[in-house]
Amino acid sequence: MGQDHALKQTPLNPIHRRTGARMVDFAGWDMPVQYESAVKEHLAVRTAAGLFDVSHMGEIEIRGPDALSLLQELTCNDVAALQIGQVQYSALMHPRGTFVDDTTVYRRGVDHYFLCVNASNQEKDFAWIWEHAQGRVTVENSSDCYAQLAVQGPEALSILQPLSSVPLEDIRRYWFIEGKFVDVACIISRTGYTGEDGFELYFPPEFAEKIWTAVLEAGKPRGLLPSGLAARNTLRLEAKMALYGNDIDETTTVLEADLGWIVKWHKGSFIGRDVLERQKREGVPRKLVGFEMVDRGIARDHHPVYLNDKPAGQVCSGSYAPFLEKSIGLLYLPWEHCTLGNEFSVDVRGKKLKARVVATPFYKRPK
Amino acid sequence: MNLEDLRYTKDHEWILVENQIGTVGITDHAQHQLGDVVFVELPKVGDSFNAGEAFGSVESVKAVSELYCPVSGQVIDVNEKLRETPEMINSEPYGGGWMIKIKLRNLQEQKNLLSASEYTALTQQEKE
């Protein structure tokens, strides 16, 4: 198999290939989809830990006295509530009340914010922010300045602590510290995309191999596995975390996506607010809900959906869930069909199989 | 099982024919390409298939693969254990991971299938 040179590579690409990872094109990046086994990697994260190269993610930095007011206008969560060292999940809003992207917003300084955005949207997001900034603030697409690793799972803390003098235990969920990790200046963030406790580390790409190797060595005795995008996807799905392009995009509003908790009404105006207000008042026409299969079979992304034998859209995300050992997924249903237990059918390669709406998240980690 | 005794399809099924009865599974190469098998759909005893017709499917976390019948005939046995332990297709593709036994309608059809060396050459080609 020839290597496609048009694809972008993370600084760990040679390591992944040497390790024998299976590589795929993900949003224009040559990424590891799995190392030895997607199922084992998924289970390792639920029971021990997993190490993910997520350097494809984009980073955008916004600096200046007007950074706060710009971000308040661009996003639906309340940026003013962020203290220095705090992170929040949010949406870059489209005037239709939909997602230009979903993002995590880090407050690094009084007037310094850092956005982690989806790889596939990085350029669009930067252009969108830059356009709206109209020179009021400095906007920098610093995606090439950062590699990112995620260490996720119940053992993440105990694996990482010996590698840093920063007291990692004191970093609360959705907070971060800028400090040394394996002697490298990092953003050490207690966040993740797996439904487990864990950390995400941002640092200059030239240190990627050093940090990757250190975490892998420290983690091996505790059951840590290098983990690929397949496990990352099934982990986030079990935890019902949305995936841009599948579950949310420029056609789905934040309220339809059942993410009302990131909309802060008290904060004043923001792009798309009028649409969301109307939906809040009148009710959403459809909602993103979780389902599990009743009949044997796996409903996958884009499989057609039927309500009382009438076409009703498609599955947004669907997969076998390795920890739950069942077939689950997310889809939009008209609001009157969103009741728990409601049944519908999914066309799985020509066969209509029964599925039902269930409570989410499908998986919640034990406290 | 001696892999030299098996015949193969281009779609990575194998068949072992003994006394007009063929045992069918997928190859080690196929299970490796697919990854962890988490679901398998198999036919019922009594179902009939033509050579090249889909008789079921195997699914991993990321992928679905149709299963194509190497020969024409009637299914006389199905490996029901795979419903509960589909991972046997990964661990023992030529043993406990067998899928169906089929009574051949036409013994001549085997000649259209690949020999072990031809199949190996095919998988080598795919790797390049």
Short mmCIF file of C-alpha atoms in Angstrom, two decimals:
data_model
loop_
_atom_site.label_atom_id
_atom_site.label_comp_id
_atom_site.label_asym_id
_atom_site.label_seq_id
_atom_site.Cartn_x
_atom_site.Cartn_y
_atom_site.Cartn_z
CA MET A 1 0.00 0.00 0.00
CA GLY A 2 1.49 3.29 -1.04
CA GLN A 3 1.50 6.13 1.43
CA ASP A 4 -0.59 9.07 0.33
CA HIS A 5 1.66 12.10 0.56
CA ALA A 6 -1.27 14.45 0.18
CA LEU A 7 -2.44 13.52 3.68
CA LYS A 8 -1.26 15.56 6.63
CA GLN A 9 0.76 13.77 9.27
CA THR A 10 1.07 14.26 13.00
CA PRO A 11 4.60 14.28 14.44
CA LEU A 12 3.94 10.73 15.69
CA ASN A 13 3.17 9.31 12.26
CA PRO A 14 6.46 7.35 12.01
CA ILE A 15 5.83 5.83 15.45
CA HIS A 16 2.31 4.75 14.52
CA ARG A 17 3.54 3.12 11.33
CA ARG A 18 6.43 1.41 13.12
CA THR A 19 3.99 0.12 15.76
CA GLY A 20 1.92 -1.46 13.00
CA ALA A 21 -1.14 0.71 13.50
CA ARG A 22 -3.78 0.58 10.81
CA MET A 23 -3.88 4.06 9.27
CA VAL A 24 -6.85 5.82 7.70
CA ASP A 25 -7.60 9.14 6.10
CA PHE A 26 -9.47 11.13 8.74
CA ALA A 27 -10.36 14.69 7.76
CA GLY A 28 -7.31 14.80 5.51
CA TRP A 29 -4.98 13.38 8.15
CA ASP A 30 -3.19 10.04 8.07
CA MET A 31 -4.35 8.77 11.47
CA PRO A 32 -4.19 5.48 13.40
CA VAL A 33 -7.65 3.91 13.47
CA GLN A 34 -6.47 1.03 15.65
CA TYR A 35 -3.25 -0.55 16.83
CA GLU A 36 -3.92 -4.20 17.65
CA SER A 37 -7.59 -4.26 18.49
CA ALA A 38 -10.23 -1.55 18.64
CA VAL A 39 -12.19 -3.56 21.21
CA LYS A 40 -9.19 -4.09 23.52
CA GLU A 41 -8.30 -0.40 23.23
CA HIS A 42 -11.85 0.61 24.13
CA LEU A 43 -11.91 -1.72 27.14
CA ALA A 44 -8.46 -0.56 28.25
CA VAL A 45 -9.77 3.01 28.51
CA ARG A 46 -12.80 1.89 30.56
CA THR A 47 -10.77 -0.28 32.96
CA ALA A 48 -7.17 1.07 32.88
CA ALA A 49 -6.03 3.72 30.39
CA GLY A 50 -5.52 4.55 26.74
CA LEU A 51 -3.10 6.90 24.98
CA PHE A 52 -4.39 8.76 21.92
CA ASP A 53 -2.56 10.91 19.41
CA VAL A 54 -5.04 13.69 18.70
CA SER A 55 -2.57 16.12 17.18
CA HIS A 56 -4.88 16.53 14.19
CA MET A 57 -7.17 18.70 16.35
CA GLY A 58 -6.95 22.41 15.58
CA GLU A 59 -5.98 25.19 17.96
CA ILE A 60 -6.98 28.83 17.55
CA GLU A 61 -5.76 31.57 19.88
CA ILE A 62 -7.50 34.86 20.47
CA ARG A 63 -5.78 37.68 22.29
CA GLY A 64 -6.65 41.25 23.17
CA PRO A 65 -8.90 43.35 25.39
CA ASP A 66 -11.87 42.62 23.11
CA ALA A 67 -11.31 38.84 23.11
CA LEU A 68 -14.03 38.27 25.71
CA SER A 69 -16.69 40.32 23.93
CA LEU A 70 -15.85 38.67 20.58
CA LEU A 71 -16.14 35.16 22.05
CA GLN A 72 -19.38 36.08 23.82
CA GLU A 73 -20.78 37.03 20.43
CA LEU A 74 -19.40 33.93 18.65
CA THR A 75 -20.31 31.22 21.17
CA CYS A 76 -23.40 30.26 23.17
CA ASN A 77 -21.78 29.37 26.50
CA ASP A 78 -20.87 32.13 28.96
CA VAL A 79 -17.22 32.96 28.39
CA ALA A 80 -17.37 35.59 31.16
CA ALA A 81 -17.83 32.77 33.66
CA LEU A 82 -14.41 31.32 32.79
CA GLN A 83 -11.62 31.92 35.25
CA ILE A 84 -8.01 31.74 34.15
CA GLY A 85 -7.21 28.02 34.04
CA GLN A 86 -10.74 26.95 33.28
CA VAL A 87 -12.17 25.21 30.20
CA GLN A 88 -15.69 25.12 28.82
CA TYR A 89 -17.43 23.10 26.15
CA SER A 90 -19.23 25.37 23.72
CA ALA A 91 -20.37 25.95 20.17
CA LEU A 92 -19.17 28.39 17.54
CA MET A 93 -22.59 29.62 16.51
CA HIS A 94 -24.06 29.94 13.05
CA PRO A 95 -26.84 32.54 12.57
CA ARG A 96 -29.27 29.64 12.07
CA GLY A 97 -28.70 28.61 15.70
CA THR A 98 -26.58 25.74 14.41
CA PHE A 99 -22.94 24.71 14.73
CA VAL A 100 -20.10 26.26 12.79
CA ASP A 101 -18.21 23.89 15.09
CA ASP A 102 -18.20 22.55 18.62
CA THR A 103 -15.19 23.54 20.65
CA THR A 104 -13.55 23.71 24.04
CA VAL A 105 -12.65 27.25 25.14
CA TYR A 106 -9.61 27.63 27.42
CA ARG A 107 -8.92 30.87 29.28
CA ARG A 108 -5.14 31.14 29.47
CA GLY A 109 -4.81 34.75 30.59
CA VAL A 110 -6.81 37.87 31.30
CA ASP A 111 -7.25 38.54 27.57
CA HIS A 112 -5.98 35.28 26.13
CA TYR A 113 -8.28 32.46 25.00
CA PHE A 114 -7.39 29.18 23.32
CA LEU A 115 -9.90 27.14 21.33
CA CYS A 116 -9.53 23.46 20.57
CA VAL A 117 -11.52 22.80 17.38
CA ASN A 118 -12.23 19.88 15.07
CA ALA A 119 -9.52 19.02 12.55
CA SER A 120 -12.01 19.10 9.69
CA ASN A 121 -13.21 22.60 10.62
CA GLN A 122 -9.97 24.27 11.58
CA GLU A 123 -9.64 26.48 8.52
CA LYS A 124 -13.33 27.32 8.36
CA ASP A 125 -13.37 28.21 12.07
CA PHE A 126 -10.30 30.40 11.77
CA ALA A 127 -11.78 32.26 8.78
CA TRP A 128 -15.11 32.65 10.62
CA ILE A 129 -13.51 34.06 13.76
CA TRP A 130 -11.10 36.27 11.83
CA GLU A 131 -13.95 37.69 9.76
CA HIS A 132 -16.02 38.53 12.83
CA ALA A 133 -13.03 39.94 14.70
CA GLN A 134 -12.64 42.74 12.13
CA GLY A 135 -9.23 43.55 13.54
CA ARG A 136 -10.47 44.07 17.10
CA VAL A 137 -8.36 41.18 18.44
CA THR A 138 -5.43 39.04 17.39
CA VAL A 139 -6.60 35.72 15.95
CA GLU A 140 -4.00 33.07 15.30
CA ASN A 141 -4.43 29.61 13.82
CA SER A 142 -1.75 27.93 15.92
CA SER A 143 -2.69 24.38 14.96
CA ASP A 144 0.82 23.71 13.66
CA CYS A 145 2.33 24.87 16.97
CA TYR A 146 0.73 22.13 19.05
CA ALA A 147 0.74 18.39 19.22
CA GLN A 148 -1.98 16.92 21.42
CA LEU A 149 -2.13 13.67 23.35
CA ALA A 150 -5.08 12.38 25.33
CA VAL A 151 -4.51 10.00 28.24
CA GLN A 152 -7.86 8.64 29.31
CA GLY A 153 -9.08 6.11 31.83
CA PRO A 154 -9.26 5.43 35.57
CA GLU A 155 -5.48 4.89 35.73
CA ALA A 156 -4.60 8.09 33.84
CA LEU A 157 -3.82 10.11 36.95
CA SER A 158 -1.57 7.52 38.56
CA ILE A 159 0.26 6.91 35.29
CA LEU A 160 0.91 10.59 34.57
CA GLN A 161 1.71 11.90 38.05
CA PRO A 162 5.25 10.47 38.28
CA LEU A 163 6.07 12.26 35.00
CA SER A 164 5.28 15.74 36.31
CA SER A 165 5.97 17.90 39.34
CA VAL A 166 2.58 19.58 38.87
CA PRO A 167 0.07 18.14 41.36
CA LEU A 168 -2.26 16.67 38.75
CA GLU A 169 -4.79 15.51 41.30
CA ASP A 170 -5.52 19.15 42.13
CA ILE A 171 -6.59 19.92 38.58
CA ARG A 172 -10.35 19.72 38.67
CA ARG A 173 -12.47 18.42 35.82
CA TYR A 174 -12.59 21.04 33.03
CA TRP A 175 -9.66 22.98 34.45
CA PHE A 176 -6.05 23.06 33.26
CA ILE A 177 -2.59 24.07 34.36
CA GLU A 178 0.32 25.29 32.26
CA GLY A 179 3.32 23.46 33.63
CA LYS A 180 6.12 21.03 33.00
CA PHE A 181 5.36 17.50 31.95
CA VAL A 182 8.42 15.32 31.28
CA ASP A 183 10.34 18.62 31.35
CA VAL A 184 8.27 20.04 28.50
CA ALA A 185 6.07 23.10 28.91
CA CYS A 186 2.53 21.81 28.39
CA ILE A 187 -1.08 22.73 28.76
CA ILE A 188 -2.26 19.93 31.06
CA SER A 189 -6.04 19.79 30.86
CA ARG A 190 -8.40 17.55 32.81
CA THR A 191 -10.70 16.95 29.87
CA GLY A 192 -11.43 14.25 27.35
CA TYR A 193 -13.72 12.68 24.81
CA THR A 194 -14.22 9.21 26.25
CA GLY A 195 -16.51 9.53 29.27
CA GLU A 196 -13.59 8.65 31.58
CA ASP A 197 -11.38 10.68 33.85
CA GLY A 198 -8.23 11.73 32.07
CA PHE A 199 -6.02 14.44 30.69
CA GLU A 200 -5.30 16.15 27.40
CA LEU A 201 -1.80 17.53 26.88
CA TYR A 202 -0.90 20.28 24.41
CA PHE A 203 2.76 20.98 23.65
CA PRO A 204 5.13 21.89 20.78
CA PRO A 205 5.24 19.11 18.15
CA GLU A 206 8.98 18.53 18.45
CA PHE A 207 8.42 16.93 21.87
CA ALA A 208 5.68 14.56 20.71
CA GLU A 209 7.85 11.48 20.45
CA LYS A 210 9.46 12.10 23.83
CA ILE A 211 6.13 12.51 25.63
CA TRP A 212 4.41 9.67 23.76
CA THR A 213 7.22 7.27 24.67
CA ALA A 214 7.35 8.39 28.31
CA VAL A 215 3.59 7.93 28.80
CA LEU A 216 3.59 4.59 27.01
CA GLU A 217 6.44 3.25 29.16
CA ALA A 218 4.93 4.55 32.39
CA GLY A 219 1.51 3.23 31.47
CA LYS A 220 2.31 -0.24 30.22
CA PRO A 221 2.59 -1.85 33.68
CA ARG A 222 -0.83 -0.38 34.49
CA GLY A 223 -2.55 -1.68 31.38
CA LEU A 224 -2.38 1.43 29.19
CA LEU A 225 -2.72 0.76 25.48
CA PRO A 226 -2.00 3.08 22.56
CA SER A 227 -5.49 3.62 21.15
CA GLY A 228 -6.82 4.69 17.81
CA LEU A 229 -9.72 6.62 16.35
CA ALA A 230 -12.02 3.57 16.28
CA ALA A 231 -11.88 3.27 20.07
CA ARG A 232 -12.11 7.04 20.44
CA ASN A 233 -15.35 6.98 18.44
CA THR A 234 -17.01 4.10 20.31
CA LEU A 235 -15.93 5.58 23.67
CA ARG A 236 -17.40 9.00 22.91
CA LEU A 237 -20.57 7.38 21.57
CA GLU A 238 -21.11 5.33 24.77
CA ALA A 239 -20.70 8.61 26.68
CA LYS A 240 -23.07 10.37 24.21
CA MET A 241 -20.58 13.05 23.25
CA ALA A 242 -21.46 14.58 19.89
CA LEU A 243 -19.28 14.15 16.82
CA TYR A 244 -19.21 17.05 14.38
CA GLY A 245 -20.20 15.93 10.90
CA ASN A 246 -22.24 13.02 12.26
CA ASP A 247 -24.43 14.28 15.08
CA ILE A 248 -24.08 18.05 14.77
CA ASP A 249 -23.31 20.43 11.91
CA GLU A 250 -24.55 23.65 10.30
CA THR A 251 -28.04 22.17 9.88
CA THR A 252 -28.65 21.09 13.49
CA THR A 253 -29.40 23.63 16.19
CA VAL A 254 -27.80 23.46 19.61
CA LEU A 255 -31.18 22.74 21.20
CA GLU A 256 -32.07 20.03 18.68
CA ALA A 257 -28.71 18.45 19.55
CA ASP A 258 -29.93 18.29 23.16
CA LEU A 259 -27.06 20.53 24.24
CA GLY A 260 -29.22 23.16 25.94
CA TRP A 261 -26.85 23.10 28.91
CA ILE A 262 -24.18 24.95 26.90
CA VAL A 263 -26.61 27.79 26.09
CA LYS A 264 -26.43 30.52 28.73
CA TRP A 265 -29.43 32.80 28.30
CA HIS A 266 -28.34 35.36 30.89
CA LYS A 267 -25.20 36.35 28.98
CA GLY A 268 -26.76 38.66 26.42
CA SER A 269 -26.63 38.54 22.64
CA PHE A 270 -24.76 35.94 20.60
CA ILE A 271 -25.00 34.74 17.02
CA GLY A 272 -28.07 32.57 16.45
CA ARG A 273 -29.66 33.45 19.75
CA ASP A 274 -32.98 34.50 18.17
CA VAL A 275 -33.41 31.08 16.55
CA LEU A 276 -32.65 29.26 19.79
CA GLU A 277 -35.00 31.54 21.74
CA ARG A 278 -37.82 30.79 19.34
CA GLN A 279 -37.14 27.05 19.61
CA LYS A 280 -37.04 27.30 23.38
CA ARG A 281 -40.40 29.08 23.36
CA GLU A 282 -42.11 26.93 20.74
CA GLY A 283 -40.30 23.65 21.33
CA VAL A 284 -37.81 21.92 19.06
CA PRO A 285 -39.23 20.10 16.03
CA ARG A 286 -36.76 17.23 16.48
CA LYS A 287 -34.20 16.09 18.99
CA LEU A 288 -31.01 14.03 19.06
CA VAL A 289 -31.75 10.88 21.07
CA GLY A 290 -29.96 7.68 21.93
CA PHE A 291 -31.21 4.30 20.77
CA GLU A 292 -30.36 0.67 21.13
CA MET A 293 -31.21 -2.16 18.81
CA VAL A 294 -34.06 -4.44 19.78
CA ASP A 295 -33.50 -6.87 16.91
CA ARG A 296 -30.07 -8.44 16.45
CA GLY A 297 -27.86 -6.28 14.25
CA ILE A 298 -25.72 -3.19 14.16
CA ALA A 299 -27.15 0.10 12.92
CA ARG A 300 -24.37 2.22 11.50
CA ASP A 301 -23.83 5.83 10.46
CA HIS A 302 -26.26 6.92 7.70
CA HIS A 303 -28.48 3.83 7.78
CA PRO A 304 -32.03 4.90 6.82
CA VAL A 305 -34.63 5.17 9.58
CA TYR A 306 -38.38 4.47 9.39
CA LEU A 307 -41.20 5.52 11.68
CA ASN A 308 -44.36 3.51 11.05
CA ASP A 309 -42.87 2.48 7.69
CA LYS A 310 -42.36 6.10 6.60
CA PRO A 311 -38.83 7.42 5.94
CA ALA A 312 -37.65 9.44 8.96
CA GLY A 313 -34.08 10.40 8.25
CA GLN A 314 -31.02 8.39 9.10
CA VAL A 315 -28.77 7.19 11.90
CA CYS A 316 -26.22 9.89 12.83
CA SER A 317 -23.81 7.67 14.74
CA GLY A 318 -24.33 3.95 15.14
CA SER A 319 -22.00 1.24 16.32
CA TYR A 320 -21.45 -1.81 18.41
CA ALA A 321 -20.56 -0.59 21.90
CA PRO A 322 -17.68 -2.74 23.14
CA PHE A 323 -18.05 -2.01 26.88
CA LEU A 324 -21.85 -2.20 26.96
CA GLU A 325 -21.80 -5.17 24.58
CA LYS A 326 -24.76 -3.98 22.59
CA SER A 327 -25.58 -2.03 19.49
CA ILE A 328 -26.27 1.66 20.12
CA GLY A 329 -26.53 4.93 18.29
CA LEU A 330 -27.76 8.50 18.01
CA LEU A 331 -30.32 9.98 15.65
CA TYR A 332 -32.75 12.85 15.27
CA LEU A 333 -36.41 11.99 15.75
CA PRO A 334 -39.47 14.27 15.57
CA TRP A 335 -40.08 15.47 19.13
CA GLU A 336 -43.27 13.46 19.53
CA HIS A 337 -41.31 10.25 18.94
CA CYS A 338 -38.52 10.98 21.42
CA THR A 339 -40.18 9.35 24.42
CA LEU A 340 -38.07 6.68 26.11
CA GLY A 341 -39.04 3.24 24.86
CA ASN A 342 -40.47 4.52 21.57
CA GLU A 343 -39.74 2.10 18.75
CA PHE A 344 -38.71 2.69 15.16
CA SER A 345 -36.87 0.70 12.54
CA VAL A 346 -33.49 0.98 10.89
CA ASP A 347 -32.75 -0.32 7.42
CA VAL A 348 -29.61 -2.37 7.99
CA ARG A 349 -28.46 -3.38 4.52
CA GLY A 350 -31.93 -4.10 3.25
CA LYS A 351 -33.46 -5.47 6.45
CA LYS A 352 -35.69 -3.36 8.66
CA LEU A 353 -34.59 -3.98 12.23
CA LYS A 354 -36.36 -2.73 15.33
CA ALA A 355 -34.70 -0.18 17.63
CA ARG A 356 -35.91 1.83 20.62
CA VAL A 357 -35.19 5.18 22.25
CA VAL A 358 -33.20 4.81 25.49
CA ALA A 359 -31.86 7.10 28.20
CA THR A 360 -28.43 8.65 27.69
CA PRO A 361 -25.57 8.73 28.31
CA PHE A 362 -25.45 5.03 27.50
CA TYR A 363 -22.42 4.81 29.78
CA LYS A 364 -21.65 6.85 32.88
CA ARG A 365 -18.40 6.26 34.72
CA PRO A 366 -18.60 5.12 38.32
CA LYS A 367 -17.69 7.97 40.70
CA MET B 1 -6.21 -28.38 9.49
CA ASN B 2 -3.85 -28.26 6.53
CA LEU B 3 -4.39 -24.98 4.67
CA GLU B 4 -3.18 -26.73 1.47
CA ASP B 5 -6.35 -28.87 1.55
CA LEU B 6 -8.65 -25.85 1.42
CA ARG B 7 -9.97 -23.98 -1.59
CA TYR B 8 -10.43 -20.21 -1.50
CA THR B 9 -12.54 -17.43 -3.00
CA LYS B 10 -11.27 -14.04 -4.08
CA ASP B 11 -13.54 -12.67 -1.36
CA HIS B 12 -11.50 -14.47 1.31
CA GLU B 13 -13.75 -17.38 2.20
CA TRP B 14 -12.27 -20.85 2.53
CA ILE B 15 -13.99 -24.20 1.99
CA LEU B 16 -12.96 -27.71 2.96
CA VAL B 17 -14.82 -30.36 0.96
CA GLU B 18 -15.14 -33.87 2.37
CA ASN B 19 -17.70 -36.36 0.98
CA GLN B 20 -19.72 -33.70 -0.86
CA ILE B 21 -19.95 -31.62 2.33
CA GLY B 22 -18.16 -28.29 2.39
CA THR B 23 -17.21 -26.49 5.60
CA VAL B 24 -16.97 -22.72 5.04
CA GLY B 25 -15.26 -19.93 6.94
CA ILE B 26 -13.21 -16.78 6.33
CA THR B 27 -9.44 -16.75 6.05
CA ASP B 28 -6.91 -15.52 8.58
CA HIS B 29 -6.10 -12.68 6.20
CA ALA B 30 -9.79 -11.69 6.12
CA GLN B 31 -10.26 -11.74 9.89
CA HIS B 32 -7.10 -9.70 10.30
CA GLN B 33 -8.25 -7.11 7.78
CA LEU B 34 -11.66 -6.93 9.42
CA GLY B 35 -10.48 -6.58 13.01
CA ASP B 36 -12.37 -7.75 16.11
CA VAL B 37 -15.53 -9.49 14.94
CA VAL B 38 -18.41 -8.35 17.14
CA PHE B 39 -21.39 -9.65 15.18
CA VAL B 40 -22.15 -12.38 12.70
CA GLU B 41 -25.28 -13.10 10.72
CA LEU B 42 -25.63 -16.63 9.38
CA PRO B 43 -28.30 -18.45 7.36
CA LYS B 44 -30.64 -21.18 8.60
CA VAL B 45 -30.22 -24.88 8.05
CA GLY B 46 -32.07 -25.74 4.86
CA ASP B 47 -31.33 -22.44 3.06
CA SER B 48 -29.88 -22.83 -0.43
CA PHE B 49 -27.30 -20.64 -2.11
CA ASN B 50 -25.66 -20.37 -5.49
CA ALA B 51 -21.93 -19.99 -5.79
CA GLY B 52 -21.03 -16.33 -5.26
CA GLU B 53 -24.29 -15.51 -3.48
CA ALA B 54 -24.17 -13.76 -0.08
CA PHE B 55 -25.06 -16.17 2.74
CA GLY B 56 -24.49 -13.84 5.68
CA SER B 57 -22.26 -11.12 7.05
CA VAL B 58 -19.57 -10.47 9.63
CA GLU B 59 -19.12 -7.15 11.35
CA SER B 60 -16.28 -5.62 13.29
CA VAL B 61 -16.37 -2.33 15.19
CA LYS B 62 -15.55 -0.40 12.04
CA ALA B 63 -16.58 -2.57 9.11
CA VAL B 64 -19.13 -4.92 7.60
CA SER B 65 -18.19 -7.73 5.30
CA GLU B 66 -20.62 -9.84 3.28
CA LEU B 67 -19.98 -13.57 3.22
CA TYR B 68 -20.10 -15.18 -0.22
CA CYS B 69 -20.83 -18.82 -0.73
CA PRO B 70 -17.88 -20.53 -2.48
CA VAL B 71 -20.10 -23.20 -4.05
CA SER B 72 -23.78 -23.91 -4.74
CA GLY B 73 -25.70 -26.07 -2.33
CA GLN B 74 -27.88 -26.42 0.73
CA VAL B 75 -26.88 -25.47 4.28
CA ILE B 76 -26.92 -28.55 6.53
CA ASP B 77 -25.28 -27.07 9.64
CA VAL B 78 -24.60 -23.62 11.10
CA ASN B 79 -22.05 -22.77 13.79
CA GLU B 80 -24.49 -21.38 16.35
CA LYS B 81 -21.67 -20.78 18.86
CA LEU B 82 -20.61 -17.77 16.82
CA ARG B 83 -23.75 -15.89 17.88
CA GLU B 84 -22.40 -15.67 21.42
CA THR B 85 -18.68 -15.81 20.69
CA PRO B 86 -18.09 -14.18 17.30
CA GLU B 87 -14.51 -13.47 18.40
CA MET B 88 -13.75 -17.12 17.57
CA ILE B 89 -13.64 -15.98 13.95
CA ASN B 90 -10.55 -13.96 14.92
CA SER B 91 -8.90 -16.49 17.20
CA GLU B 92 -9.60 -19.68 15.19
CA PRO B 93 -10.55 -18.71 11.63
CA TYR B 94 -9.90 -22.25 10.34
CA GLY B 95 -11.19 -24.07 13.45
CA GLY B 96 -13.88 -22.98 15.88
CA GLY B 97 -14.60 -19.99 13.65
CA TRP B 98 -16.15 -22.08 10.85
CA MET B 99 -19.52 -20.72 9.77
CA ILE B 100 -21.61 -23.17 7.76
CA LYS B 101 -21.55 -26.68 6.36
CA ILE B 102 -23.07 -26.97 2.92
CA LYS B 103 -24.05 -29.98 0.79
CA LEU B 104 -22.54 -29.34 -2.64
CA ARG B 105 -24.91 -29.37 -5.60
CA ASN B 106 -22.11 -29.67 -8.13
CA LEU B 107 -18.70 -31.03 -7.19
CA GLN B 108 -17.17 -29.54 -10.35
CA GLU B 109 -17.64 -26.01 -9.01
CA GLN B 110 -14.67 -26.37 -6.68
CA LYS B 111 -12.42 -26.15 -9.70
CA ASN B 112 -13.32 -22.49 -10.08
CA LEU B 113 -11.88 -21.76 -6.65
CA LEU B 114 -8.33 -20.76 -5.80
CA SER B 115 -5.68 -23.14 -4.51
CA ALA B 116 -3.71 -22.26 -1.38
CA SER B 117 -0.78 -20.92 -3.41
CA GLU B 118 -3.05 -18.90 -5.70
CA TYR B 119 -4.80 -17.42 -2.68
CA THR B 120 -1.51 -16.54 -1.00
CA ALA B 121 -0.41 -14.79 -4.19
CA LEU B 122 -3.68 -12.82 -4.16
CA THR B 123 -3.19 -11.60 -0.59
CA GLN B 124 0.42 -10.69 -1.34
CA GLN B 125 -0.83 -8.57 -4.23
CA GLU B 126 -3.27 -6.80 -1.93
CA LYS B 127 -0.50 -5.91 0.48
CA GLU B 128 1.57 -4.29 -2.26
#
